[in-house]
Tab-separated table of C-alpha atoms in Angstrom:
chain	number	residue	atom	x	y	z
A	9	MET	CA	-16.536	29.269	13.407
A	10	THR	CA	-18.941	26.792	15.046
A	11	ALA	CA	-19.333	23.057	14.476
A	12	VAL	CA	-22.283	23.726	12.247
A	13	ASP	CA	-20.039	25.952	9.871
A	14	GLY	CA	-17.011	23.449	9.770
A	15	THR	CA	-16.198	20.622	7.271
A	16	PRO	CA	-18.086	17.531	8.327
A	17	ILE	CA	-15.790	14.692	9.100
A	18	VAL	CA	-16.643	10.820	8.974
A	19	PHE	CA	-14.124	8.527	10.528
A	20	VAL	CA	-13.843	4.909	9.502
A	21	HIS	CA	-12.014	2.456	11.798
A	22	GLY	CA	-9.363	-0.254	10.927
A	23	THR	CA	-9.371	-4.082	11.109
A	24	ARG	CA	-11.173	-5.763	14.130
A	25	PHE	CA	-11.782	-2.538	15.755
A	26	SER	CA	-15.039	-0.415	15.945
A	27	ALA	CA	-15.990	3.251	15.786
A	28	GLY	CA	-14.733	3.530	19.348
A	29	GLN	CA	-11.215	3.625	17.830
A	30	TRP	CA	-11.990	7.469	17.111
A	31	SER	CA	-13.084	8.461	20.556
A	32	PRO	CA	-10.001	10.788	21.001
A	33	GLN	CA	-10.598	12.510	17.621
A	34	LEU	CA	-14.148	12.792	18.142
A	35	ALA	CA	-13.653	14.501	21.606
A	36	ALA	CA	-10.994	16.770	20.076
A	37	LEU	CA	-12.778	17.873	17.038
A	38	ARG	CA	-16.466	17.944	17.654
A	39	GLY	CA	-16.223	21.647	18.978
A	40	GLU	CA	-15.290	22.918	15.527
A	41	PHE	CA	-16.627	20.265	12.958
A	42	PRO	CA	-19.637	18.029	12.712
A	43	VAL	CA	-18.260	14.571	13.242
A	44	ALA	CA	-19.262	10.881	13.087
A	45	ALA	CA	-17.814	7.580	13.388
A	46	ALA	CA	-19.140	4.450	11.753
A	47	ASP	CA	-19.031	0.769	12.513
A	48	LEU	CA	-18.266	-1.190	9.456
A	49	PRO	CA	-20.353	-4.264	8.570
A	50	GLY	CA	-19.273	-7.064	10.854
A	51	HIS	CA	-17.931	-4.671	13.457
A	52	GLY	CA	-19.088	-3.165	16.640
A	53	SER	CA	-22.776	-2.485	16.689
A	54	ARG	CA	-22.878	-4.184	13.204
A	55	SER	CA	-21.230	-7.393	14.330
A	56	ALA	CA	-23.980	-9.518	12.987
A	57	GLU	CA	-23.906	-8.054	9.543
A	58	ALA	CA	-22.055	-9.722	6.718
A	59	TRP	CA	-18.961	-8.036	5.471
A	60	SER	CA	-18.502	-6.582	1.945
A	61	LEU	CA	-17.027	-3.597	0.381
A	62	LYS	CA	-20.313	-2.649	-1.127
A	63	ALA	CA	-21.998	-2.788	2.307
A	64	ALA	CA	-19.130	-0.782	3.849
A	65	VAL	CA	-19.610	1.951	1.126
A	66	GLU	CA	-23.220	2.126	2.072
A	67	VAL	CA	-22.347	2.455	5.786
A	68	ILE	CA	-19.869	5.310	5.082
A	69	GLY	CA	-22.496	6.956	2.895
A	70	GLY	CA	-25.011	6.676	5.762
A	71	ALA	CA	-22.682	8.254	8.121
A	72	VAL	CA	-22.010	11.110	5.629
A	73	GLU	CA	-25.780	11.660	5.293
A	74	SER	CA	-26.369	11.534	9.067
A	75	LEU	CA	-24.388	14.623	9.463
A	76	GLY	CA	-26.639	16.519	7.149
A	77	CYS	CA	-23.941	18.927	5.902
A	78	GLY	CA	-23.246	17.740	2.320
A	79	PRO	CA	-20.016	16.027	1.172
A	80	ALA	CA	-17.684	15.001	3.908
A	81	LEU	CA	-13.984	14.658	4.569
A	82	VAL	CA	-13.687	10.867	5.319
A	83	VAL	CA	-10.759	9.646	7.369
A	84	GLY	CA	-10.119	5.878	7.106
A	85	HIS	CA	-7.681	3.893	8.861
A	86	SER	CA	-6.108	0.787	7.390
A	87	LEU	CA	-9.060	-1.491	6.471
A	88	GLY	CA	-11.278	1.648	6.861
A	89	GLY	CA	-8.857	3.477	4.527
A	90	TYR	CA	-9.151	1.037	1.724
A	91	ALA	CA	-12.957	0.958	2.144
A	92	SER	CA	-12.888	4.669	1.987
A	93	LEU	CA	-11.055	4.479	-1.262
A	94	GLU	CA	-14.002	2.470	-2.535
A	95	PHE	CA	-16.272	4.951	-1.339
A	96	ALA	CA	-14.383	7.637	-3.252
A	97	ARG	CA	-14.734	5.622	-6.338
A	98	LEU	CA	-18.337	4.898	-6.080
A	99	ARG	CA	-19.632	8.069	-4.358
A	100	PRO	CA	-17.477	10.923	-5.293
A	101	GLU	CA	-20.241	13.313	-4.887
A	102	ARG	CA	-20.467	12.754	-1.310
A	103	LEU	CA	-16.578	13.175	-0.650
A	104	ARG	CA	-15.054	16.662	0.181
A	105	GLY	CA	-11.576	15.213	0.982
A	106	LEU	CA	-9.961	11.909	2.013
A	107	VAL	CA	-7.509	11.000	4.802
A	108	LEU	CA	-5.720	7.635	4.292
A	109	ALA	CA	-4.187	6.741	7.536
A	110	GLY	CA	-2.103	3.449	7.472
A	111	ALA	CA	-3.560	2.577	4.032
A	112	SER	CA	-0.882	3.699	1.547
A	113	ALA	CA	0.428	0.206	0.762
A	114	SER	CA	-0.568	-1.797	-2.284
A	115	THR	CA	-2.642	-4.833	-1.232
A	116	ARG	CA	-1.427	-6.808	-4.438
A	117	GLY	CA	1.514	-9.089	-5.007
A	118	ALA	CA	3.920	-10.682	-2.547
A	119	TRP	CA	3.049	-8.030	0.082
A	120	ALA	CA	-0.272	-9.792	0.671
A	121	VAL	CA	0.892	-13.304	1.367
A	122	PRO	CA	1.602	-13.034	5.091
A	123	TYR	CA	-1.877	-11.425	5.465
A	124	ARG	CA	-3.624	-14.124	3.722
A	125	TRP	CA	-1.966	-16.487	6.072
A	126	VAL	CA	-2.982	-14.549	9.103
A	127	ALA	CA	-6.738	-14.229	7.767
A	128	GLY	CA	-6.686	-18.061	7.496
A	129	LEU	CA	-5.242	-18.685	10.975
A	130	VAL	CA	-7.416	-16.282	12.898
A	131	PRO	CA	-10.681	-18.438	12.702
A	132	ARG	CA	-8.855	-21.384	14.324
A	133	LEU	CA	-7.982	-19.331	17.394
A	134	PRO	CA	-10.582	-18.983	20.248
A	135	ALA	CA	-12.258	-15.461	19.979
A	136	ASP	CA	-12.235	-14.942	23.636
A	137	ARG	CA	-8.563	-15.638	23.815
A	138	LEU	CA	-7.844	-13.093	21.161
A	139	ALA	CA	-10.040	-10.641	22.794
A	140	ARG	CA	-8.089	-10.964	26.152
A	141	TRP	CA	-4.789	-10.681	24.458
A	142	ASN	CA	-5.943	-7.557	22.633
A	143	ASP	CA	-7.264	-6.040	25.694
A	144	ARG	CA	-4.020	-6.652	27.509
A	145	LEU	CA	-1.985	-5.177	24.765
A	146	LEU	CA	-4.051	-2.033	24.405
A	147	ARG	CA	-4.046	-1.390	28.045
A	148	ARG	CA	-0.196	-1.846	28.346
A	149	LEU	CA	0.550	0.349	25.352
A	150	TYR	CA	-1.993	3.271	25.860
A	151	PRO	CA	-3.754	5.267	28.403
A	152	ALA	CA	-7.279	4.226	29.518
A	153	GLU	CA	-8.962	7.368	28.074
A	154	VAL	CA	-7.404	6.582	24.639
A	155	VAL	CA	-8.404	3.122	24.223
A	156	GLU	CA	-11.445	2.515	26.655
A	157	ALA	CA	-14.149	3.033	24.010
A	158	THR	CA	-12.287	0.664	21.719
A	159	LEU	CA	-12.304	-2.117	24.386
A	160	ARG	CA	-16.084	-1.542	24.823
A	161	GLY	CA	-16.658	-1.955	21.176
A	162	GLY	CA	-15.254	-5.325	21.133
A	163	TYR	CA	-13.278	-6.983	18.336
A	164	ALA	CA	-14.447	-8.399	14.854
A	165	PHE	CA	-12.107	-11.380	14.643
A	166	HIS	CA	-14.860	-13.336	12.725
A	167	THR	CA	-15.093	-10.722	10.039
A	168	LEU	CA	-11.253	-10.607	9.377
A	169	PRO	CA	-11.072	-13.324	6.814
A	170	ALA	CA	-13.943	-11.965	4.596
A	171	ALA	CA	-12.677	-8.383	4.968
A	172	TRP	CA	-8.974	-9.040	4.112
A	173	GLY	CA	-10.050	-11.619	1.589
A	174	GLU	CA	-11.786	-8.775	-0.515
A	175	VAL	CA	-9.265	-6.169	0.152
A	176	LEU	CA	-6.096	-8.190	-0.489
A	177	GLY	CA	-5.236	-8.141	-4.169
A	178	ARG	CA	-7.678	-5.096	-4.951
A	179	PHE	CA	-5.871	-1.913	-4.089
A	180	ASP	CA	-2.852	-0.260	-5.572
A	181	THR	CA	-1.885	3.216	-6.659
A	182	GLY	CA	-4.472	2.978	-9.523
A	183	ALA	CA	-7.215	3.410	-6.851
A	184	MET	CA	-5.929	7.029	-6.429
A	185	ARG	CA	-6.992	7.934	-9.924
A	186	HIS	CA	-10.802	7.469	-8.829
A	187	VAL	CA	-10.441	9.993	-6.036
A	188	ALA	CA	-11.660	13.383	-7.228
A	189	ALA	CA	-11.159	15.097	-3.805
A	190	PRO	CA	-7.955	16.213	-2.302
A	191	VAL	CA	-5.994	13.571	-0.411
A	192	LEU	CA	-3.923	13.491	2.898
A	193	LEU	CA	-1.700	10.563	3.563
A	194	LEU	CA	-1.402	10.451	7.242
A	195	ASN	CA	0.971	7.873	8.526
A	196	GLY	CA	2.745	7.067	11.597
A	197	GLU	CA	6.506	7.740	10.984
A	198	ARG	CA	7.294	4.144	12.076
A	199	ASP	CA	4.594	2.341	10.112
A	200	ARG	CA	7.039	0.966	7.817
A	201	VAL	CA	4.598	-1.687	6.141
A	202	PHE	CA	1.730	0.709	5.429
A	203	ARG	CA	4.053	3.516	4.277
A	204	SER	CA	5.625	1.142	1.794
A	205	GLY	CA	3.759	2.629	-1.224
A	206	GLU	CA	3.439	6.167	0.410
A	207	ALA	CA	5.394	8.050	-2.266
A	208	GLN	CA	3.740	6.270	-5.070
A	209	PHE	CA	0.238	6.641	-3.681
A	210	ALA	CA	0.991	10.446	-3.234
A	211	ARG	CA	2.457	10.814	-6.940
A	212	ALA	CA	-0.713	9.025	-8.221
A	213	HIS	CA	-3.012	11.909	-7.362
A	214	PRO	CA	-2.603	15.610	-8.449
A	215	HIS	CA	-3.860	16.915	-4.982
A	216	ALA	CA	-2.249	14.545	-2.539
A	217	ARG	CA	0.348	15.167	0.178
A	218	VAL	CA	1.944	13.217	2.799
A	219	GLU	CA	2.124	14.035	6.619
A	220	LEU	CA	3.846	11.897	9.175
A	221	VAL	CA	2.901	11.608	13.070
A	222	PRO	CA	6.420	11.505	14.576
A	223	ARG	CA	7.521	8.438	16.440
A	224	ALA	CA	3.981	6.693	15.863
A	225	GLY	CA	3.327	3.316	14.445
A	226	HIS	CA	0.535	1.709	12.563
A	227	LEU	CA	-2.032	2.974	15.246
A	228	ALA	CA	-0.911	6.555	15.051
A	229	ASN	CA	-4.213	8.051	16.277
A	230	PHE	CA	-3.464	6.095	19.563
A	231	ASP	CA	0.209	6.599	19.577
A	232	ASP	CA	-0.213	10.384	19.474
A	233	PRO	CA	-3.895	11.446	19.589
A	234	ASP	CA	-3.146	15.101	19.624
A	235	ALA	CA	-0.874	15.218	16.700
A	236	PHE	CA	-3.244	12.913	14.695
A	237	SER	CA	-6.165	15.183	15.472
A	238	ASP	CA	-4.346	18.379	14.701
A	239	ALA	CA	-3.409	17.047	11.283
A	240	VAL	CA	-7.014	16.118	10.569
A	241	ARG	CA	-8.013	19.641	11.926
A	242	ARG	CA	-5.574	21.559	9.552
A	243	PHE	CA	-6.751	19.497	6.615
A	244	ALA	CA	-10.427	19.995	7.316
A	245	ARG	CA	-9.735	23.855	7.618
A	246	GLN	CA	-8.048	23.913	4.325
A	247	LEU	CA	-10.924	22.085	2.715
A	248	GLY	CA	-13.366	24.515	4.183
A	249	ASN	CA	-11.261	27.502	2.968
A	250	ARG	CA	-11.182	25.889	-0.484
A	251	ALA	CA	-15.076	25.559	-0.476
């Protein structure tokens, strides 16, 4: 099988990051599948654009169209996972499958309170100081080849209040009813917060299953890039066989 024959895959990054988050997965999978990673509004190359879920859906749709291969498997991490759920609701005809990574927690109720507090605090802190802290943290935790593209893409702290403000209070297991395609909930084993609704999210969809990346946290695609990529690869092959 060549990349032209494989299931097209679009990757959607998480909070504050950019498409660079997915450089390990793009490198691992592009030989077998058509792949693309999108910068969400207010992030990376779209830093000057205003955030909205509606605009995020358009960006994801544009990335799917750019591959020219029909409906795609969309892989969304954290914020990107919730944006991908919205894409599944509004553009079901463009979705072949959905991977939710670190995005199987309800954003309603008491769970959201500390995140609202952080969203209000971040704009009060100097962005350059936050960027330096993030750079140091990523370099300390991960090899350069895993995070260098993320570091180059910069951080979207200015977008965080608007993005979280729209996502918090909006998504719960009911969102799974709007997903017509098969779903893989791909979480880091140690990501206790974003796994909090994992079982309920899986039960809410007739064709959903859970897979864990052992010993990984919320940034599972950084913690174990190979295991994360392998899980996406297996799911994409299953979708291709089903098609």
